[in-house]
Short mmCIF file of C-alpha atoms in Angstrom, two decimals:
data_model
loop_
_atom_site.label_atom_id
_atom_site.label_comp_id
_atom_site.label_asym_id
_atom_site.label_seq_id
_atom_site.Cartn_x
_atom_site.Cartn_y
_atom_site.Cartn_z
CA MET A 1 56.36 -29.30 9.76
CA GLU A 2 56.17 -32.88 8.53
CA PHE A 3 55.05 -34.42 5.23
CA ARG A 4 55.36 -37.53 3.08
CA THR A 5 55.61 -37.82 -0.69
CA GLU A 6 57.22 -39.93 -3.41
CA ARG A 7 60.93 -39.60 -4.11
CA ASN A 8 60.52 -38.71 -7.82
CA THR A 9 57.80 -36.19 -7.08
CA PHE A 10 59.92 -34.50 -4.45
CA ALA A 11 63.16 -34.57 -6.46
CA ASP A 12 61.51 -33.21 -9.60
CA ALA A 13 59.87 -30.37 -7.67
CA VAL A 14 63.11 -29.41 -5.93
CA GLY A 15 65.01 -29.52 -9.22
CA TRP A 16 62.43 -27.36 -10.98
CA ALA A 17 62.37 -24.66 -8.30
CA ALA A 18 66.16 -24.68 -7.90
CA ARG A 19 66.71 -23.63 -11.53
CA VAL A 20 66.32 -19.95 -10.57
CA LEU A 21 68.72 -20.01 -7.63
CA PRO A 22 71.81 -17.80 -8.07
CA THR A 23 75.13 -19.58 -8.43
CA ARG A 24 76.67 -17.13 -5.98
CA SER A 25 74.97 -14.49 -3.90
CA PRO A 26 76.13 -12.09 -1.17
CA VAL A 27 72.72 -12.69 0.45
CA PRO A 28 72.76 -16.28 1.84
CA VAL A 29 68.97 -16.66 2.09
CA LEU A 30 68.67 -16.27 -1.71
CA GLY A 31 70.39 -19.63 -1.97
CA GLY A 32 67.48 -21.17 -0.11
CA LEU A 33 64.36 -22.99 -1.22
CA LEU A 34 61.15 -22.30 0.66
CA VAL A 35 59.35 -25.58 1.42
CA GLU A 36 55.71 -25.29 2.54
CA ALA A 37 53.34 -28.15 3.38
CA GLY A 38 49.61 -27.96 3.99
CA GLY A 39 46.62 -30.18 3.27
CA ASP A 40 47.50 -32.47 0.37
CA ARG A 41 49.89 -30.02 -1.28
CA LEU A 42 53.61 -29.36 -1.09
CA ARG A 43 54.86 -26.02 -2.42
CA ILE A 44 58.53 -25.35 -3.18
CA SER A 45 59.72 -21.86 -4.16
CA GLY A 46 62.97 -20.18 -5.08
CA LEU A 47 64.07 -16.76 -6.28
CA ASP A 48 67.01 -14.53 -7.08
CA TYR A 49 67.23 -10.90 -8.10
CA GLU A 50 65.90 -11.56 -11.60
CA ALA A 51 63.48 -14.50 -11.42
CA SER A 52 61.24 -16.55 -9.16
CA ALA A 53 59.83 -20.06 -9.41
CA ARG A 54 57.13 -21.93 -7.52
CA ILE A 55 55.80 -25.44 -7.97
CA GLU A 56 53.01 -27.34 -6.23
CA VAL A 57 52.84 -31.14 -6.04
CA GLU A 58 50.87 -33.72 -4.11
CA ALA A 59 51.99 -34.68 -0.61
CA GLU A 60 50.53 -36.03 2.62
CA THR A 61 50.87 -33.37 5.31
CA VAL A 62 51.29 -34.66 8.87
CA ARG A 63 52.08 -31.26 10.41
CA PRO A 64 51.64 -28.12 8.26
CA GLY A 65 54.39 -25.54 8.21
CA LYS A 66 57.26 -24.11 6.20
CA VAL A 67 61.04 -24.09 6.25
CA LEU A 68 63.87 -22.43 4.34
CA VAL A 69 66.73 -24.77 3.43
CA MET A 70 69.83 -24.41 1.24
CA GLY A 71 68.55 -25.25 -2.22
CA ARG A 72 71.61 -26.74 -3.89
CA ARG A 73 72.35 -28.96 -0.90
CA LEU A 74 68.74 -30.19 -0.90
CA LEU A 75 69.05 -30.80 -4.65
CA ASP A 76 72.19 -32.88 -4.05
CA VAL A 77 70.32 -34.91 -1.43
CA CYS A 78 67.39 -35.52 -3.77
CA ARG A 79 69.73 -36.87 -6.45
CA VAL A 80 70.95 -39.67 -4.17
CA LEU A 81 67.72 -40.55 -2.38
CA PRO A 82 66.61 -44.18 -2.75
CA LYS A 83 63.45 -44.81 -4.73
CA GLY A 84 60.19 -44.95 -2.82
CA PRO A 85 58.39 -42.82 -0.21
CA VAL A 86 60.19 -39.85 1.31
CA GLU A 87 59.48 -38.52 4.81
CA CYS A 88 60.49 -34.93 5.62
CA ALA A 89 60.20 -33.06 8.91
CA VAL A 90 61.63 -30.11 10.79
CA GLU A 91 63.33 -31.35 13.94
CA GLY A 92 64.77 -28.54 16.04
CA SER A 93 67.08 -26.55 13.78
CA ARG A 94 67.32 -29.18 11.06
CA PHE A 95 65.27 -30.22 8.06
CA CYS A 96 65.35 -34.01 8.01
CA VAL A 97 64.85 -36.11 4.89
CA ALA A 98 64.51 -39.89 5.13
CA SER A 99 63.89 -42.62 2.57
CA ASP A 100 64.38 -46.40 2.72
CA GLY A 101 66.85 -46.31 5.60
CA ALA A 102 68.83 -43.30 4.35
CA SER A 103 68.50 -40.06 6.31
CA PHE A 104 69.85 -36.53 6.00
CA GLY A 105 69.72 -33.55 8.31
CA LEU A 106 70.11 -30.10 6.73
CA SER A 107 70.51 -26.83 8.61
CA VAL A 108 67.71 -24.32 8.08
CA LEU A 109 67.94 -20.63 7.15
CA PRO A 110 66.10 -17.78 8.91
CA LEU A 111 62.63 -17.37 7.43
CA ASP A 112 62.33 -13.76 8.56
CA ASP A 113 65.17 -12.72 6.23
CA TYR A 114 63.63 -14.31 3.14
CA PRO A 115 62.10 -11.84 0.63
CA VAL A 116 58.44 -12.06 -0.29
CA LEU A 117 57.94 -13.91 -3.55
CA PRO A 118 56.76 -11.59 -6.34
CA VAL A 119 53.14 -11.90 -7.38
CA LEU A 120 52.24 -13.10 -10.86
CA PRO A 121 51.77 -10.13 -13.23
CA GLU A 122 48.46 -9.44 -14.98
CA PHE A 123 47.11 -12.40 -16.98
CA ARG A 124 47.24 -11.67 -20.73
CA GLY A 125 46.40 -14.94 -22.47
CA VAL A 126 47.43 -18.55 -23.15
CA VAL A 127 49.76 -20.24 -25.62
CA ASN A 128 50.30 -23.90 -26.48
CA ALA A 129 53.17 -25.19 -24.36
CA GLU A 130 54.84 -27.31 -27.04
CA ALA A 131 54.54 -24.67 -29.78
CA PHE A 132 55.95 -22.03 -27.44
CA ALA A 133 58.96 -24.19 -26.49
CA VAL A 134 59.75 -24.90 -30.14
CA ALA A 135 59.46 -21.23 -31.11
CA VAL A 136 61.72 -20.05 -28.29
CA ALA A 137 64.39 -22.59 -29.24
CA GLN A 138 64.22 -21.52 -32.89
CA VAL A 139 64.95 -17.85 -32.23
CA ALA A 140 67.28 -18.22 -29.21
CA VAL A 141 70.15 -19.34 -31.48
CA ALA A 142 70.41 -15.77 -32.80
CA ALA A 143 70.54 -14.06 -29.39
CA GLY A 144 73.77 -12.37 -28.35
CA ARG A 145 76.12 -13.73 -25.69
CA ASP A 146 77.85 -10.45 -24.77
CA ASP A 147 76.54 -9.16 -21.44
CA ALA A 148 78.05 -5.75 -22.24
CA LEU A 149 74.98 -5.28 -24.49
CA PRO A 150 72.22 -6.81 -22.32
CA VAL A 151 69.31 -6.09 -24.65
CA LEU A 152 70.95 -8.14 -27.43
CA THR A 153 71.04 -11.16 -25.09
CA GLY A 154 67.25 -11.09 -25.04
CA ILE A 155 64.30 -12.36 -27.04
CA ARG A 156 61.72 -9.87 -28.14
CA VAL A 157 58.18 -10.99 -27.27
CA SER A 158 55.60 -9.09 -29.30
CA LEU A 159 51.88 -9.65 -28.75
CA ASP A 160 49.46 -8.36 -31.36
CA GLY A 161 45.94 -9.71 -31.33
CA GLY A 162 46.06 -13.46 -31.84
CA THR A 163 49.72 -13.50 -32.93
CA MET A 164 52.80 -13.86 -30.73
CA THR A 165 56.08 -12.97 -32.43
CA LEU A 166 59.45 -13.95 -30.98
CA ALA A 167 62.67 -12.40 -32.30
CA ALA A 168 66.38 -12.29 -31.42
CA THR A 169 69.53 -10.78 -32.91
CA ASP A 170 73.23 -10.45 -32.11
CA ARG A 171 73.71 -7.89 -34.94
CA TYR A 172 75.10 -10.52 -37.33
CA ARG A 173 71.93 -12.57 -37.60
CA TYR A 174 68.27 -12.09 -36.80
CA ALA A 175 65.71 -14.84 -36.19
CA VAL A 176 61.94 -14.27 -36.16
CA ARG A 177 59.19 -16.78 -35.42
CA SER A 178 55.44 -16.18 -35.21
CA LEU A 179 52.85 -18.43 -33.60
CA ALA A 180 49.20 -18.26 -32.65
CA TRP A 181 48.09 -17.61 -29.10
CA GLN A 182 44.81 -16.81 -27.34
CA PRO A 183 44.81 -13.30 -25.84
CA GLU A 184 42.57 -12.41 -22.93
CA SER A 185 41.55 -9.29 -24.85
CA PRO A 186 41.49 -9.28 -28.70
CA ASP A 187 42.93 -5.78 -28.91
CA HIS A 188 45.79 -6.42 -26.48
CA SER A 189 49.33 -5.66 -27.64
CA ALA A 190 52.76 -5.64 -26.01
CA ASP A 191 56.41 -5.45 -27.03
CA VAL A 192 59.00 -6.50 -24.43
CA VAL A 193 62.45 -8.12 -24.24
CA VAL A 194 63.16 -11.16 -22.03
CA SER A 195 66.52 -12.76 -21.30
CA ALA A 196 67.06 -15.47 -23.92
CA ARG A 197 68.73 -17.73 -21.37
CA ARG A 198 65.87 -17.34 -18.92
CA LEU A 199 63.15 -17.73 -21.54
CA THR A 200 64.82 -20.84 -22.95
CA GLU A 201 64.99 -22.41 -19.47
CA ILE A 202 61.37 -21.49 -18.80
CA ALA A 203 60.09 -22.90 -22.09
CA ARG A 204 62.00 -26.16 -21.58
CA SER A 205 60.82 -26.56 -17.99
CA LEU A 206 57.11 -26.15 -18.62
CA ASP A 207 55.07 -29.22 -19.47
CA ARG A 208 55.07 -29.98 -23.19
CA SER A 209 51.28 -30.38 -23.24
CA GLY A 210 48.34 -28.13 -22.54
CA ALA A 211 48.25 -24.37 -22.32
CA VAL A 212 50.70 -21.97 -20.70
CA ARG A 213 49.21 -18.90 -19.08
CA VAL A 214 51.16 -15.76 -19.94
CA ALA A 215 51.20 -12.81 -17.52
CA LEU A 216 52.83 -9.46 -18.13
CA ASP A 217 53.26 -6.03 -16.60
CA GLY A 218 55.69 -3.15 -17.03
CA GLY A 219 58.59 -4.84 -15.28
CA SER A 220 58.19 -8.61 -15.45
CA ILE A 221 56.70 -11.51 -17.38
CA GLY A 222 55.27 -14.66 -15.86
CA PHE A 223 54.26 -18.13 -17.04
CA GLU A 224 52.00 -20.68 -15.36
CA ASN A 225 51.32 -24.26 -16.34
CA GLY A 226 49.63 -26.74 -14.03
CA GLY A 227 51.23 -26.37 -10.62
CA MET A 228 54.26 -24.52 -11.98
CA ARG A 229 54.65 -20.75 -11.91
CA ILE A 230 57.71 -18.73 -12.86
CA THR A 231 58.43 -15.02 -13.29
CA THR A 232 61.41 -13.10 -14.64
CA ARG A 233 62.30 -9.45 -14.99
CA LEU A 234 62.18 -7.78 -18.38
CA LEU A 235 65.32 -6.38 -19.98
CA GLU A 236 65.52 -2.66 -20.55
CA GLY A 237 65.68 -1.35 -24.11
CA ARG A 238 64.29 -2.53 -27.44
CA LEU A 239 65.64 -4.72 -30.19
CA PRO A 240 65.87 -3.17 -33.67
CA ARG A 241 62.74 -3.77 -35.71
CA HIS A 242 63.10 -6.53 -38.26
CA ASP A 243 60.50 -5.28 -40.73
CA LYS A 244 62.82 -3.12 -42.85
CA LEU A 245 65.79 -5.45 -42.47
CA PHE A 246 63.75 -8.35 -43.84
CA ALA A 247 62.38 -6.30 -46.78
CA LEU A 248 64.99 -7.05 -49.46
CA ASP A 249 64.94 -5.10 -52.72
CA ARG A 250 64.69 -7.45 -55.72
CA PRO A 251 66.60 -10.38 -54.25
CA THR A 252 67.75 -13.45 -56.12
CA VAL A 253 65.63 -16.37 -54.90
CA ALA A 254 66.76 -19.99 -54.59
CA SER A 255 65.37 -22.98 -52.74
CA THR A 256 66.42 -26.52 -51.83
CA GLU A 257 65.48 -29.32 -49.45
CA LEU A 258 66.34 -28.42 -45.88
CA ASN A 259 67.67 -31.63 -44.33
CA PRO A 260 70.03 -32.64 -47.17
CA LEU A 261 71.42 -29.09 -47.17
CA LEU A 262 71.96 -29.11 -43.40
CA ASP A 263 73.73 -32.45 -43.61
CA ALA A 264 75.93 -31.18 -46.46
CA VAL A 265 76.83 -27.98 -44.62
CA ARG A 266 77.86 -29.96 -41.54
CA ARG A 267 79.88 -32.35 -43.70
CA VAL A 268 81.70 -29.76 -45.79
CA SER A 269 82.41 -27.40 -42.88
CA VAL A 270 84.70 -29.90 -41.12
CA VAL A 271 87.61 -28.42 -43.11
CA ALA A 272 86.64 -24.82 -42.29
CA GLU A 273 89.16 -23.52 -39.77
CA ASP A 274 88.33 -20.70 -37.34
CA ASP A 275 84.91 -20.31 -38.94
CA SER A 276 86.39 -19.60 -42.36
CA PRO A 277 83.62 -19.11 -44.92
CA LEU A 278 81.49 -21.81 -46.43
CA GLN A 279 80.58 -20.92 -50.01
CA LEU A 280 77.31 -21.71 -51.77
CA THR A 281 76.98 -21.29 -55.53
CA PHE A 282 73.41 -21.53 -56.78
CA SER A 283 72.83 -22.33 -60.46
CA SER A 284 69.66 -23.20 -62.33
CA ASN A 285 69.29 -26.74 -60.94
CA SER A 286 71.86 -27.16 -58.18
CA VAL A 287 73.75 -25.63 -55.28
CA HIS A 288 77.48 -26.28 -54.93
CA LEU A 289 78.96 -26.13 -51.42
CA GLN A 290 82.67 -25.55 -50.89
CA ALA A 291 84.88 -24.90 -47.87
CA GLY A 292 88.58 -24.94 -47.00
CA TYR A 293 91.81 -23.55 -48.43
CA GLU A 294 94.85 -24.93 -50.23
CA ASP A 295 95.28 -28.65 -49.40
CA ASP A 296 92.24 -29.13 -47.14
CA ILE A 297 89.06 -28.61 -49.11
CA ALA A 298 85.59 -30.15 -49.24
CA SER A 299 82.65 -29.77 -51.57
CA GLN A 300 79.24 -31.23 -52.34
CA ARG A 301 76.52 -30.57 -54.89
CA LEU A 302 72.78 -30.82 -54.23
CA PRO A 303 69.65 -30.27 -56.30
CA ALA A 304 68.24 -26.74 -56.02
CA VAL A 305 66.01 -24.31 -57.87
CA LEU A 306 67.27 -20.83 -58.78
CA GLU A 307 64.67 -18.32 -59.91
CA SER A 308 67.20 -16.38 -61.99
CA PRO A 309 69.11 -17.05 -65.22
CA ASP A 310 72.46 -16.12 -63.68
CA ALA A 311 74.32 -18.15 -61.08
CA VAL A 312 74.93 -16.47 -57.73
CA THR A 313 77.66 -17.12 -55.14
CA VAL A 314 77.46 -16.24 -51.47
CA ALA A 315 79.37 -17.37 -48.37
CA PHE A 316 78.48 -17.62 -44.70
CA ASN A 317 80.06 -18.25 -41.33
CA PRO A 318 79.42 -22.04 -41.23
CA SER A 319 78.42 -22.17 -37.57
CA TYR A 320 75.88 -19.38 -38.11
CA LEU A 321 74.50 -21.16 -41.17
CA ILE A 322 74.23 -24.46 -39.28
CA ASP A 323 72.43 -22.73 -36.39
CA ALA A 324 69.97 -21.14 -38.80
CA LEU A 325 69.23 -24.28 -40.80
CA ALA A 326 68.96 -26.49 -37.70
CA SER A 327 66.41 -24.13 -36.17
CA PHE A 328 63.91 -24.67 -38.99
CA ASP A 329 61.10 -27.19 -38.70
CA ALA A 330 60.39 -27.34 -42.42
CA THR A 331 60.75 -29.34 -45.61
CA LEU A 332 62.37 -26.71 -47.81
CA VAL A 333 64.50 -23.64 -47.19
CA ARG A 334 64.29 -20.57 -49.39
CA PHE A 335 67.19 -18.13 -49.79
CA GLU A 336 66.61 -14.51 -50.75
CA LEU A 337 70.02 -13.14 -51.70
CA LEU A 338 71.31 -9.64 -52.40
CA GLY A 339 74.86 -10.75 -53.16
CA PRO A 340 78.21 -11.31 -51.41
CA GLY A 341 78.68 -9.41 -48.16
CA GLN A 342 75.03 -8.42 -47.95
CA ARG A 343 71.91 -9.60 -46.17
CA ALA A 344 70.47 -13.02 -46.92
CA LEU A 345 67.01 -14.05 -45.75
CA LEU A 346 66.36 -17.72 -45.06
CA THR A 347 62.78 -18.93 -44.76
CA GLY A 348 61.57 -22.39 -43.79
CA LEU A 349 58.79 -23.64 -46.05
CA SER A 350 56.27 -26.28 -45.00
CA PRO A 351 53.29 -27.54 -47.01
CA ALA A 352 49.99 -25.90 -46.06
CA PRO A 353 46.58 -27.63 -46.22
CA ASP A 354 45.65 -25.58 -49.30
CA GLY A 355 48.67 -26.89 -51.20
CA GLY A 356 50.74 -23.74 -50.76
CA ALA A 357 53.56 -23.05 -48.32
CA ARG A 358 53.27 -21.82 -44.76
CA LEU A 359 55.76 -19.13 -43.69
CA ARG A 360 56.27 -18.86 -39.94
CA HIS A 361 59.99 -18.78 -39.25
CA GLN A 362 62.67 -16.62 -40.88
CA HIS A 363 66.36 -16.10 -40.22
CA LEU A 364 68.45 -13.20 -41.55
CA LEU A 365 72.20 -13.73 -41.99
CA MET A 366 74.96 -11.44 -43.15
CA SER A 367 76.90 -13.12 -45.95
CA VAL A 368 80.69 -12.81 -45.94
CA LYS A 369 83.42 -12.61 -48.57
CA PRO A 370 83.38 -15.75 -50.76
CA LEU A 371 86.35 -18.05 -51.11
CA VAL A 372 89.04 -16.91 -53.53
#
């Protein structure tokens, strides 16, 4: 096998495929990247037990063929290659990479031991790449980090007609974001859970323009955009439904501008030790933020609207509140409050063309005991 391509093209392709390689594996070949050249295309693939990735880029093939080479070592080589054309070839038992006078020879792995790459599941529809990446990032902040409860480390992907709903929870908070997509069949529906870490990596890695093809079957989900294709296994289990949790009985409603509130929360929370509570007191025309104890305290007041005659005080874990507020792409944030120590629903509000407000993204937080 022998081919030529540009350094950036080659390095980007290797880096993209290498993202699924396991950090450590008892099976050495799973640390390899499969490099295939033919015609004017170069294909690089990688996989582990949970995911697979394949990317195709342009290349000039001198001799078609394929080789399996240690992925992380090849990635290290690509990072230090000089700019300009790259020539790659299999010479004996080595994969040789040369560019502008620099050359590297990497040992190859046995192709016969390499597993067959999984096929892409059944095509289900397309979603805008940029909108999908934004939505995944917005809900991923609420996903759990404890691998002892795998399903809580996932993002729920629900498909219902022309609406895709993403949701995540770690039991203390719950984020939900809906977006439009184009299903292959108008009556198609699905409800699965995907690793939040994997889905975040996938959404970031896909091009931020054009449409992403979504494929799904009973055990895996796949995404395809341009020459990039990636699959990952689904998590077993189901996340708790958010419908009833988000239905608050006669809440107290308050609203304020999002960005000034986020800035104020970040500012005031610098005196909050060990995630001690940050208190918000909503009155008729303002919200008063306060954090800290004894000598170290901070506070700030901002304009707000309270749709109730009586002031209400709630408190939150400041890092959770910052995560929630930072995830919104909105002008205003609305709080629906049941009181201290109870659920609080935050909704990002953005102006709609008809003059109203568009609701797409919501975040449920458990309030904590206010400051004494």
